[in-house]
Amino acid sequence: GWITSRNRGTTPWLPQSKPIRFTELGCPAIDRGTNQPNVFFDPKSSESFTPYFSRGWRDDAIQRSYLEATWLFWADPTNNPLSSVYGGRMVDVPECAAWTWDARPYPFFPELTDVWTDGPNWRLGHWLTGRLGAVSLAALVRHLCLRAGLPETRIDVSGLWGAVEGYAIGALESPRASITTLARHFGFDAVETEGVIRFVMRGRAAVASVAPDDLVAARESDVLELTRGQETELPQALKWQVARADEDYEAAQVEARRITVDTTRIASESFPMAVPPEEAERRCRRALMEAWTGRESAVFRLPPSRLALDPADVVTLAHDGRSIPLRLISIADADARGIEAVRQDRDAYDLPPGAPRPSALSKAVVFGAPDAVLLDLPQLTEDQPAHRPFAAAHAIPWPGEIAVYRSPSTDGFELLTTFGTRARIGALVSDFYAGPTSRFDLGNVLVVDLLSGTLESVTDLTLFGGANALAIESAPGVWEIVQAGAAELIAPGRYRLTRLLRGQRGTESAMGNPAPAGARVVVLDDSLASLPIAEADLGIPWNWRIGPASRPVSDETYVAQSFTPVGMGLRPFSVAHVEQPWRAPRAPGDLTIRWTRRSRALAADSWGGLEVPLGEEIEAYEVEILAGATVKRTLSTSNTSAVYTAADQTADRGAPLGPGDTLDIRIFQLSALVGRGAPKTVSLTL
């Protein structure tokens, strides 16, 4: 046999003898992930961490940038020298492994969380699956410039940031048009400077300060022209349509909306690109804020010494005690540099992404029964007939369209209407006590839990215009309308509302003392559906079924309710300013009871009219004379006063009313359709 010997000593280290191979090279797709690329966010693990200074947002672009930077760095021979021993590069880039690729098919992983429980970790994790097919915004713009024939040396895309999962050019268009679409979505500008086309993201810091003394005055004009665009020319909402790579490139819509503005314009735009909806929502909000901030523009002239400034640069203009950040959009060089600029708000360019949206894959969406509320309320808007009640519904997931069926019996349901907007429905967290009317209630606090949606504070002027109105069910079927000027988010979905206006639209008598915790709350906005019933349907105890319009009325997703509409919008408001007899000297005898009429008409709020509209076919009132809970007498009148004669006083009380006596009365205005209106109970002192 063979005789072998083994040297049990260690061999000396030979420098450059072995290549270096990274077996786990990666970065999480999380905001500022490159600060600490080795950590992993997993709420179910004790080893869950976010990178240093990360805000916890999803950021696919940082992951791609990390990988590109790493590969480009080691691909440079100056950073990765040849080994003198084996003739290869010290870092063996082709054999380095990116962390991490998953064999589970995308998008079923991560979406099918009932199959793979680690699916939620994908969103902020290291996975390349579903992301590696994307392209950086810089690379895409560079590619389009090269297709236009620009030399590579004249393209600078180092100032771009972002990732695109797909971009479809479906028409014959110039590369410039394609780049313009990307610029609109991502928020960047192209500027020619120093012989290079440079692409830069908006939201950069100011590079210079400018004061009026630095400006060049034209011969016959002011040194500076500041312009502020009209609010009505700007959109209240932006609606963007993009494609979803995880839903076979089906369309997804995102929206940004300003609530407290006078304009009602809505601008819609479609982008032929695939991006995550949460990222598209962030950019849509940025574009809306950009439009409103940019309505302030400036025109001025700078001396030739300011030659270093380029379009897309940001300068700070000191004017009238303020420092205004302005982004230069145009420079015309002549004897002086003619500048056009718009105002910039840097906060608009660092917004958090929207809420992540689950993908609708092969699994059908299962709808549950909605939370449905039927409300009899006063008339809220002129375009809605006063007698019609309202329906509000909430469901997650939202079925798209809600159908309302009714029947006077337990079968034979007929479709009444459908509506497609989810209402903001919630509940009282704590008891809500009675408060003053016709002025601000600054003592009570209204704490509500909303199932979805948000509330925000508004100015008093906006509040008086009808904003932030909520209906609170103080008793079954009895709703007080409250408006809130100040809204504070104190927990997820929980709001603390103060600066309240109570008993709005004649609902003073619906005020609970208290309205109990758990009582239903409905935010009154356009999401409520006005039910198209006839006046003849009032007072009939209808049976109602409310559920997804895509399902039959017999489906288990329909909720059944009994509800009798009474035409609350037709009920006259209670009267006001009942005159106290003690304010004027009088002898015992006939007592004239006087008051002031109110009107349920929305036009009654006008200060220009001499008298509020009647709103009824005839003017008629009833005054009940009370003795405790007993009605001793009812007086009828057709004007805002009634006479309680001395003879009636003697018959009811045994003697005429004299000084120091008190008299309890209840006054109703009458409606030809619904009878008595809201009562006004007063104790008169003689």
XYZ file of C-alpha atoms in Angstrom:
686
model
C 0.000 0.000 0.000
C 0.781 3.678 -0.100
C 2.562 5.258 2.774
C 1.462 8.884 3.362
C 2.473 11.467 5.847
C 0.459 14.495 6.934
C 1.934 17.780 8.026
C -0.345 18.774 10.869
C 0.991 22.343 10.951
C -0.823 25.303 9.374
C 0.250 26.669 6.029
C 1.255 30.337 5.960
C -1.240 32.876 4.565
C -0.482 33.766 0.985
C -1.770 37.274 0.174
C -4.038 37.569 -2.901
C -4.420 33.796 -3.023
C -8.252 33.638 -2.847
C -11.023 35.787 -4.352
C -13.621 37.454 -2.134
C -17.246 36.512 -2.745
C -20.167 38.212 -1.045
C -22.773 35.555 -0.291
C -25.439 37.938 1.041
C -25.260 41.315 -0.629
C -28.411 43.355 -0.243
C -30.404 46.195 1.213
C -33.981 46.324 2.522
C -36.539 48.223 0.431
C -37.147 50.663 3.267
C -36.578 54.368 3.662
C -32.860 55.070 4.219
C -32.132 51.343 4.062
C -28.513 51.981 3.030
C -27.827 53.431 6.483
C -27.960 49.891 7.910
C -28.490 47.357 5.118
C -28.059 44.306 7.347
C -31.176 44.784 9.529
C -34.597 43.298 8.845
C -38.024 44.629 9.798
C -40.274 41.866 11.124
C -42.848 42.832 13.785
C -43.144 39.174 14.819
C -39.451 38.892 15.663
C -37.428 40.169 18.595
C -34.672 40.915 16.057
C -36.849 43.383 14.147
C -35.095 46.664 13.383
C -35.413 49.560 10.981
C -32.227 51.176 9.643
C -30.769 54.192 11.370
C -32.994 57.276 10.940
C -35.461 55.354 8.755
C -39.044 56.599 8.785
C -40.388 53.136 8.022
C -41.603 53.852 4.475
C -41.333 51.448 1.568
C -38.616 52.568 -0.850
C -37.799 50.258 -3.761
C -35.447 52.862 -5.250
C -32.978 52.710 -2.335
C -32.595 48.955 -2.741
C -31.849 49.267 -6.470
C -29.464 52.161 -5.871
C -27.569 50.125 -3.277
C -27.124 47.198 -5.658
C -26.160 49.446 -8.583
C -23.657 51.343 -6.465
C -22.100 48.136 -5.145
C -21.766 46.454 -8.523
C -20.503 49.598 -10.251
C -17.953 50.164 -7.496
C -16.434 46.680 -7.715
C -16.636 46.718 -11.508
C -14.170 49.637 -11.530
C -10.651 48.178 -11.857
C -9.235 50.901 -9.599
C -11.385 49.608 -6.737
C -10.985 45.903 -7.538
C -7.371 45.091 -8.475
C -6.104 41.920 -10.150
C -4.557 39.220 -8.012
C -0.919 38.548 -8.783
C -1.434 34.896 -7.772
C -4.407 33.642 -9.795
C -4.926 36.441 -12.353
C -8.479 37.321 -11.393
C -10.110 40.276 -9.651
C -9.922 40.299 -5.871
C -13.729 40.592 -5.545
C -15.270 37.938 -7.784
C -18.314 39.998 -8.818
C -19.971 37.339 -11.074
C -20.041 34.918 -8.133
C -21.423 37.397 -5.581
C -24.977 36.572 -4.478
C -27.635 39.259 -4.037
C -29.855 38.855 -0.992
C -32.492 37.715 -1.593
C -34.258 35.966 -4.441
C -37.283 33.834 -3.592
C -38.492 30.835 -5.578
C -42.088 31.490 -4.592
C -43.894 33.074 -7.581
C -44.572 36.800 -7.521
C -47.118 38.327 -6.933
C -48.765 35.315 -5.274
C -45.975 35.676 -2.813
C -46.272 38.010 -0.927
C -50.026 38.479 -1.426
C -51.315 35.020 -0.449
C -50.644 35.397 3.248
C -52.886 32.440 4.084
C -50.388 30.276 2.179
C -47.144 32.017 3.231
C -47.303 33.800 6.562
C -44.141 35.848 5.944
C -45.810 37.745 3.074
C -46.176 41.046 5.009
C -42.390 41.140 5.507
C -41.830 41.467 1.743
C -42.954 45.085 1.600
C -40.030 46.473 3.618
C -37.719 43.492 3.272
C -34.664 42.493 1.225
C -36.600 40.520 -1.413
C -35.649 41.183 -5.027
C -38.619 39.156 -6.287
C -41.070 41.569 -7.895
C -38.523 44.386 -7.771
C -35.484 43.369 -9.807
C -37.476 43.743 -13.027
C -37.899 47.447 -12.325
C -35.572 50.131 -13.632
C -34.227 53.221 -11.954
C -35.720 56.523 -13.095
C -32.212 57.774 -13.921
C -31.500 54.807 -16.189
C -34.844 55.165 -17.965
C -34.376 58.892 -18.649
C -30.808 58.241 -19.798
C -32.064 55.549 -22.176
C -34.688 57.877 -23.651
C -32.063 60.596 -24.176
C -29.783 58.138 -25.950
C -32.665 57.083 -28.204
C -33.117 60.765 -29.097
C -29.504 60.839 -30.307
C -27.942 62.741 -27.419
C -24.295 61.815 -26.811
C -23.733 60.102 -23.493
C -21.356 62.854 -22.403
C -24.164 65.412 -22.596
C -26.575 63.570 -20.307
C -26.489 64.026 -16.515
C -29.098 61.972 -14.660
C -27.241 61.841 -11.338
C -29.849 64.163 -9.813
C -32.783 61.766 -10.396
C -34.286 59.445 -7.840
C -36.963 56.768 -8.106
C -37.847 53.424 -9.648
C -40.273 52.447 -12.430
C -41.712 48.945 -12.715
C -42.840 49.509 -16.288
C -43.327 52.279 -18.834
C -45.410 51.845 -21.969
C -44.942 54.189 -24.915
C -48.080 53.374 -26.825
C -47.992 56.107 -29.441
C -45.597 57.712 -31.856
C -44.139 60.443 -29.703
C -40.828 62.162 -29.233
C -38.506 61.079 -26.418
C -39.001 64.543 -24.995
C -42.750 63.877 -24.652
C -42.009 60.574 -22.907
C -39.605 62.301 -20.510
C -42.169 65.059 -19.851
C -44.678 62.442 -18.685
C -42.080 61.015 -16.301
C -41.225 64.522 -15.081
C -44.880 65.245 -14.318
C -45.220 62.060 -12.284
C -41.907 62.074 -10.425
C -41.447 65.843 -10.128
C -38.185 66.705 -11.857
C -36.897 69.279 -14.346
C -34.474 69.239 -17.261
C -32.071 72.138 -17.679
C -29.341 72.849 -20.190
C -26.244 74.013 -18.352
C -22.546 73.997 -19.203
C -23.180 72.056 -22.402
C -25.034 69.261 -20.570
C -28.713 68.369 -20.224
C -29.031 67.965 -16.466
C -32.074 66.326 -14.872
C -32.760 67.308 -11.249
C -35.498 66.449 -8.764
C -37.519 69.306 -7.346
C -37.446 70.159 -3.656
C -33.762 71.032 -3.429
C -32.378 73.546 -0.964
C -31.823 77.165 -1.954
C -28.459 77.918 -3.551
C -28.583 81.696 -3.170
C -30.407 84.530 -1.421
C -31.821 87.509 -3.265
C -33.034 90.800 -1.797
C -34.776 93.677 -3.622
C -31.502 95.599 -3.589
C -29.938 92.801 -5.674
C -32.523 93.144 -8.443
C -32.237 95.166 -11.636
C -35.078 97.598 -12.244
C -36.503 97.961 -15.716
C -36.894 101.459 -17.132
C -40.623 101.840 -16.551
C -41.657 99.055 -14.231
C -41.297 97.864 -10.701
C -38.248 95.990 -9.585
C -40.320 92.955 -8.616
C -43.666 91.535 -9.686
C -45.371 88.997 -7.412
C -48.498 87.236 -8.652
C -50.921 84.983 -6.796
C -53.256 82.857 -8.902
C -56.975 82.617 -8.210
C -58.111 79.742 -6.046
C -60.921 78.879 -8.463
C -58.404 78.222 -11.225
C -56.709 75.474 -9.213
C -57.930 71.910 -8.698
C -59.584 70.823 -5.492
C -58.547 67.259 -6.247
C -56.132 65.367 -8.459
C -56.984 61.878 -9.662
C -54.171 59.871 -11.191
C -54.427 56.521 -12.908
C -51.411 54.219 -13.011
C -50.836 50.513 -13.637
C -50.149 47.854 -11.011
C -47.391 45.392 -11.772
C -48.788 42.999 -9.161
C -52.248 42.922 -10.773
C -51.406 42.054 -14.386
C -50.901 45.771 -15.025
C -54.519 46.601 -14.310
C -55.347 50.245 -13.669
C -55.230 51.693 -10.174
C -56.442 55.158 -9.200
C -54.951 57.392 -6.537
C -56.314 60.702 -5.366
C -55.173 63.823 -3.548
C -57.769 66.286 -2.305
C -57.913 69.657 -0.597
C -61.044 69.898 1.538
C -61.111 73.474 2.777
C -61.031 75.327 -0.537
C -63.652 77.179 -2.571
C -62.868 75.574 -5.900
C -64.606 72.391 -7.049
C -62.376 71.565 -10.012
C -61.099 68.016 -10.298
C -58.168 67.237 -12.581
C -57.679 63.686 -13.865
C -54.596 62.273 -15.514
C -53.491 58.849 -16.728
C -49.867 57.717 -16.652
C -48.746 54.774 -18.830
C -46.423 53.454 -16.158
C -46.455 50.779 -13.493
C -45.608 52.010 -10.006
C -46.781 50.916 -6.547
C -50.046 52.740 -5.732
C -48.682 53.910 -2.388
C -45.827 55.655 -4.210
C -48.197 57.079 -6.829
C -50.395 58.470 -4.054
C -47.401 60.221 -2.496
C -46.510 61.833 -5.824
C -50.132 62.778 -6.514
C -50.258 64.627 -3.191
C -46.969 66.292 -4.082
C -48.327 67.461 -7.440
C -51.445 68.941 -5.818
C -49.393 70.740 -3.166
C -47.015 71.868 -5.912
C -49.905 73.375 -7.876
C -51.233 75.285 -4.872
C -47.827 76.443 -3.670
C -46.820 77.360 -7.210
C -49.780 79.670 -7.711
C -47.484 82.308 -6.201
C -45.061 83.386 -8.920
C -42.477 86.112 -9.286
C -40.919 87.996 -12.206
C -37.735 90.004 -11.678
C -34.348 90.750 -13.244
C -30.899 89.878 -11.961
C -27.553 91.399 -12.929
C -25.152 89.437 -15.185
C -23.048 88.689 -12.096
C -25.672 86.080 -11.226
C -24.719 84.021 -14.265
C -24.221 80.904 -12.155
C -27.965 80.533 -11.560
C -29.733 78.040 -13.823
C -33.399 77.199 -14.311
C -34.539 74.661 -11.683
C -32.250 76.272 -9.090
C -33.906 77.515 -5.901
C -33.276 80.957 -4.453
C -34.567 82.604 -1.300
C -36.205 85.990 -1.913
C -36.244 88.367 1.035
C -39.412 90.402 0.645
C -41.644 92.274 3.066
C -40.103 90.625 6.102
C -40.488 87.117 4.672
C -38.101 84.675 3.096
C -39.801 83.173 0.055
C -38.232 80.086 -1.564
C -38.556 80.373 -5.338
C -37.743 77.772 -8.010
C -36.483 79.367 -11.214
C -38.432 78.145 -14.227
C -37.139 80.476 -16.933
C -34.105 82.711 -17.484
C -33.836 85.110 -20.418
C -30.355 86.563 -20.825
C -29.994 90.078 -22.251
C -28.528 93.188 -20.645
C -29.955 91.699 -17.436
C -31.181 88.207 -16.609
C -34.984 88.089 -16.823
C -36.208 85.583 -14.227
C -39.539 83.799 -13.917
C -39.968 81.778 -10.745
C -42.628 79.987 -8.719
C -42.849 79.426 -5.003
C -41.613 76.098 -3.638
C -42.379 74.236 -0.439
C -39.718 71.627 0.322
C -42.089 69.704 2.601
C -44.128 68.723 -0.474
C -41.205 66.679 -1.790
C -40.673 64.476 1.269
C -44.177 63.189 1.937
C -44.849 59.695 3.280
C -46.307 57.180 0.819
C -49.968 56.283 0.959
C -51.405 53.222 2.614
C -50.381 49.942 0.948
C -53.103 48.322 -1.119
C -53.502 44.559 -1.310
C -53.488 42.993 -4.750
C -56.635 41.468 -6.176
C -55.278 38.164 -7.453
C -57.084 34.983 -8.344
C -58.979 34.993 -5.070
C -62.392 36.604 -5.228
C -63.046 39.480 -2.873
C -65.511 38.437 -0.178
C -67.968 41.126 0.801
C -69.509 41.164 4.212
C -72.706 42.855 5.249
C -72.235 46.639 5.379
C -72.845 48.861 8.378
C -75.945 50.678 7.174
C -77.703 53.649 8.744
C -81.010 55.206 7.679
C -81.407 58.770 8.894
C -84.320 61.186 9.004
C -82.630 64.589 8.965
C -83.499 68.185 8.145
C -82.823 69.334 4.598
C -79.048 69.718 4.174
C -78.689 71.077 0.623
C -80.909 72.937 -1.834
C -80.660 70.214 -4.485
C -82.180 67.597 -2.179
C -85.974 67.527 -1.607
C -86.707 68.321 2.026
C -88.815 65.230 2.795
C -86.255 62.637 1.701
C -84.342 60.630 4.310
C -80.702 59.581 3.929
C -78.812 56.307 3.749
C -75.189 55.858 4.806
C -73.155 52.675 4.495
C -69.679 51.511 5.393
C -67.902 48.280 4.511
C -64.342 47.025 4.192
C -63.765 45.857 1.544
C -66.095 48.296 -0.167
C -68.259 46.428 -2.707
C -68.206 49.344 -5.140
C -71.962 49.924 -5.204
C -74.592 49.622 -2.478
C -78.218 48.860 -3.358
C -81.236 49.923 -1.273
C -84.396 47.817 -1.541
C -87.678 48.356 0.282
C -91.032 46.673 0.754
C -94.145 47.398 2.843
C -94.146 43.700 3.649
C -91.549 40.994 4.332
C -91.214 40.017 0.667
C -91.545 41.625 -2.745
C -88.584 43.942 -2.252
C -88.102 46.522 -5.001
C -84.908 48.410 -5.818
C -85.157 52.030 -4.692
C -81.676 53.375 -5.463
C -77.960 52.591 -5.526
C -74.962 54.633 -4.418
C -71.226 54.116 -4.580
C -69.580 56.158 -1.832
C -68.531 54.882 1.576
C -69.670 57.061 4.457
C -67.609 57.987 7.480
C -69.463 56.182 10.259
C -68.352 55.833 13.841
C -69.415 55.817 17.462
C -69.169 58.002 20.540
C -66.276 57.039 22.790
C -67.726 58.762 25.851
C -70.994 60.378 26.911
C -71.766 63.623 25.105
C -73.667 66.134 27.205
C -76.073 68.904 26.251
C -74.694 72.342 25.519
C -75.659 75.838 24.424
C -77.100 76.560 21.006
C -76.740 79.552 18.688
C -73.181 80.090 19.953
C -70.037 78.023 20.334
C -70.109 75.191 22.851
C -66.617 75.474 24.320
C -67.268 73.269 27.341
C -68.135 69.898 25.846
C -65.709 67.565 24.102
C -66.890 65.164 21.392
C -64.697 62.049 21.129
C -65.543 59.704 18.245
C -64.100 56.541 16.738
C -64.382 56.453 12.928
C -64.346 53.140 11.085
C -62.489 54.850 8.233
C -61.804 58.295 6.868
C -60.396 61.370 8.552
C -61.454 64.685 10.051
C -59.534 67.937 10.131
C -59.827 71.335 11.765
C -61.412 74.170 9.799
C -61.623 77.928 10.154
C -64.735 79.527 11.626
C -65.709 80.901 8.220
C -65.517 77.421 6.708
C -67.449 76.052 9.669
C -70.248 78.570 9.136
C -70.369 77.381 5.533
C -71.456 73.934 6.736
C -68.159 72.044 7.086
C -67.444 69.271 9.598
C -71.108 68.437 10.246
C -71.877 65.213 12.111
C -75.158 63.543 13.025
C -75.190 62.014 16.524
C -77.902 59.517 17.456
C -78.783 60.719 20.951
C -81.708 58.260 21.081
C -82.893 55.600 18.619
C -83.844 57.448 15.429
C -83.195 60.874 17.010
C -80.262 62.735 15.472
C -78.595 65.935 16.630
C -76.509 67.762 14.014
C -73.235 69.042 15.463
C -70.442 70.959 13.744
C -66.862 70.839 14.996
C -64.280 73.539 14.329
C -61.261 71.779 15.839
C -60.338 68.124 15.247
C -57.426 66.384 16.972
C -56.326 62.838 16.158
C -55.583 61.207 19.529
C -55.389 57.530 18.468
C -55.806 55.592 15.226
C -59.288 56.471 13.987
C -60.129 58.375 17.199
C -60.759 62.125 17.090
C -61.243 64.696 19.822
C -63.590 67.392 18.497
C -63.990 70.786 20.145
C -65.272 74.286 19.303
C -68.716 72.890 18.668
C -71.913 74.284 17.189
C -74.850 72.383 18.694
C -78.385 71.645 17.522
C -77.776 72.764 13.950
C -80.612 72.832 11.368
C -83.269 72.929 14.066
C -82.155 69.801 15.974
C -81.962 71.459 19.419
C -84.648 69.152 20.788
C -82.626 66.092 19.657
C -79.798 66.986 22.020
C -79.146 64.159 24.477
C -78.258 64.718 28.100
C -76.151 62.809 27.615
C -75.970 61.053 24.271
C -74.528 57.756 25.573
C -71.135 56.310 24.729
C -71.469 53.921 21.805
C -74.099 56.058 20.063
C -73.753 56.088 16.298
C -72.083 59.026 14.556
C -72.299 59.786 10.825
C -70.246 62.475 9.099
C -72.576 64.470 6.857
C -70.992 64.856 3.430
C -71.559 63.877 -0.196
C -71.184 60.179 0.646
C -74.727 60.097 2.064
C -77.406 58.994 -0.403
C -80.715 60.848 -0.528
C -83.438 58.192 -0.806
C -85.868 59.082 -3.635
C -89.157 58.456 -1.866
C -92.420 60.317 -2.494
C -94.173 62.461 0.102
C -96.974 59.870 0.084
C -94.457 57.303 1.420
C -94.007 59.219 4.663
C -95.337 57.555 7.787
C -95.371 54.065 6.253
C -93.371 51.438 8.216
C -91.237 50.162 5.350
C -88.901 47.174 5.541
C -85.495 47.862 4.016
C -82.644 45.716 2.735
C -79.225 47.237 2.082
C -76.222 45.414 0.611
C -73.786 45.036 -2.318
C -75.474 45.855 -5.622
C -73.608 42.969 -7.284
C -75.502 40.454 -5.132
C -79.219 39.543 -5.152
C -81.422 41.038 -2.451
C -81.805 37.599 -0.869
C -78.045 37.302 -0.316
C -76.746 37.016 3.244
C -74.655 40.160 2.728
C -77.818 42.279 2.887
C -78.814 43.843 6.184
C -82.501 44.167 7.035
C -83.926 47.184 8.839
C -87.317 48.608 9.724
C -87.524 52.342 9.219
C -90.461 54.729 8.983
C -89.566 58.007 7.242
C -91.416 60.918 8.834
C -90.149 63.751 6.625
C -87.990 65.459 9.225
C -86.944 68.005 6.608
C -90.565 69.209 6.399
C -90.919 69.745 10.153
C -90.956 73.445 11.110
C -88.201 74.591 13.426
C -89.054 75.651 16.941
C -89.864 79.322 17.457
C -87.411 81.713 19.115
C -87.274 84.820 21.328
C -90.439 84.167 23.358
C -91.160 87.464 25.099
C -91.145 87.482 28.895
C -94.127 89.429 30.364
C -92.091 90.842 33.259
C -90.093 92.958 30.842
C -93.063 95.350 30.470
C -95.447 96.582 33.233
C -98.964 95.200 32.976
C -102.119 94.831 35.019
C -103.834 91.457 35.526
C -105.971 90.638 32.540
C -105.479 89.295 29.031
C -101.909 88.058 28.413
C -100.440 88.436 24.925
C -97.774 85.789 24.250
C -95.290 86.856 21.549
C -92.437 85.085 19.774
C -90.306 85.194 16.621
C -90.746 82.761 13.754
C -87.861 80.680 12.447
C -87.628 79.094 9.016
C -86.375 75.684 7.919
C -85.504 77.087 4.469
C -81.775 77.091 3.733
C -82.160 80.606 2.300
C -83.204 81.845 5.757
C -79.538 82.298 6.672
C -79.341 85.338 4.399
C -78.802 88.599 6.264
C -80.168 90.654 3.404
C -83.814 89.634 3.600
C -86.411 91.614 5.556
C -88.174 88.461 6.751
C -87.184 84.825 6.615
C -89.130 82.660 4.111
C -92.240 81.010 5.489
C -91.527 77.608 3.977
C -95.109 76.426 4.690
C -98.432 76.699 2.820
C -99.966 78.759 5.615
C -98.676 80.333 8.788
C -100.248 78.713 11.847
C -99.241 78.024 15.444
C -100.539 76.224 18.501
C -99.736 77.292 22.058
C -100.279 74.770 24.837
C -100.930 76.068 28.359
C -99.325 73.603 30.759
C -99.867 72.719 34.373
C -96.985 70.393 35.064
C -97.305 67.641 32.482
C -100.994 68.369 31.884
C -102.157 70.444 28.917
C -104.836 72.776 30.280
C -105.613 74.621 27.051
C -104.458 74.924 23.438
C -104.504 78.319 21.727
C -104.472 78.536 17.928
C -103.213 81.539 15.999
C -102.117 82.535 12.503
C -99.449 85.029 13.545
C -96.552 85.227 15.981
C -98.675 86.075 19.009
C -101.552 84.541 20.922
C -103.905 85.989 23.551
C -104.499 84.083 26.777
C -107.614 85.822 27.989
C -108.329 86.634 31.638
C -111.433 84.439 31.451
C -109.351 81.485 30.226
C -106.792 82.173 32.955
C -109.520 82.079 35.588
C -111.002 78.898 34.117
C -107.606 77.163 34.025
C -106.050 78.457 37.245
C -108.912 79.806 39.369
C -107.659 83.397 39.126
C -106.030 85.722 36.570
C -102.274 85.737 36.384
C -100.700 88.359 38.604
C -97.217 89.716 39.278
C -94.790 86.974 40.396
C -96.821 84.135 38.883
C -95.239 81.734 36.375
C -96.808 80.087 33.357
C -95.405 77.091 31.461
C -96.222 77.073 27.761
C -95.269 75.025 24.703
C -95.368 76.566 21.209
C -95.537 74.683 17.893
C -95.486 75.961 14.335
C -97.787 73.871 12.148
C -97.055 72.236 8.793
C -99.778 71.176 6.384
C -97.856 67.960 5.652
C -96.398 66.792 8.967
C -98.453 68.700 11.535
C -96.684 70.102 14.558
C -93.092 71.199 14.269
C -90.383 71.146 16.895
C -91.698 72.361 20.275
C -90.467 75.387 22.197
C -91.116 75.026 25.929
C -90.772 78.197 28.023
C -91.617 79.227 31.557
C -93.054 82.774 31.537
C -92.621 84.977 34.578
C -95.081 87.802 35.164
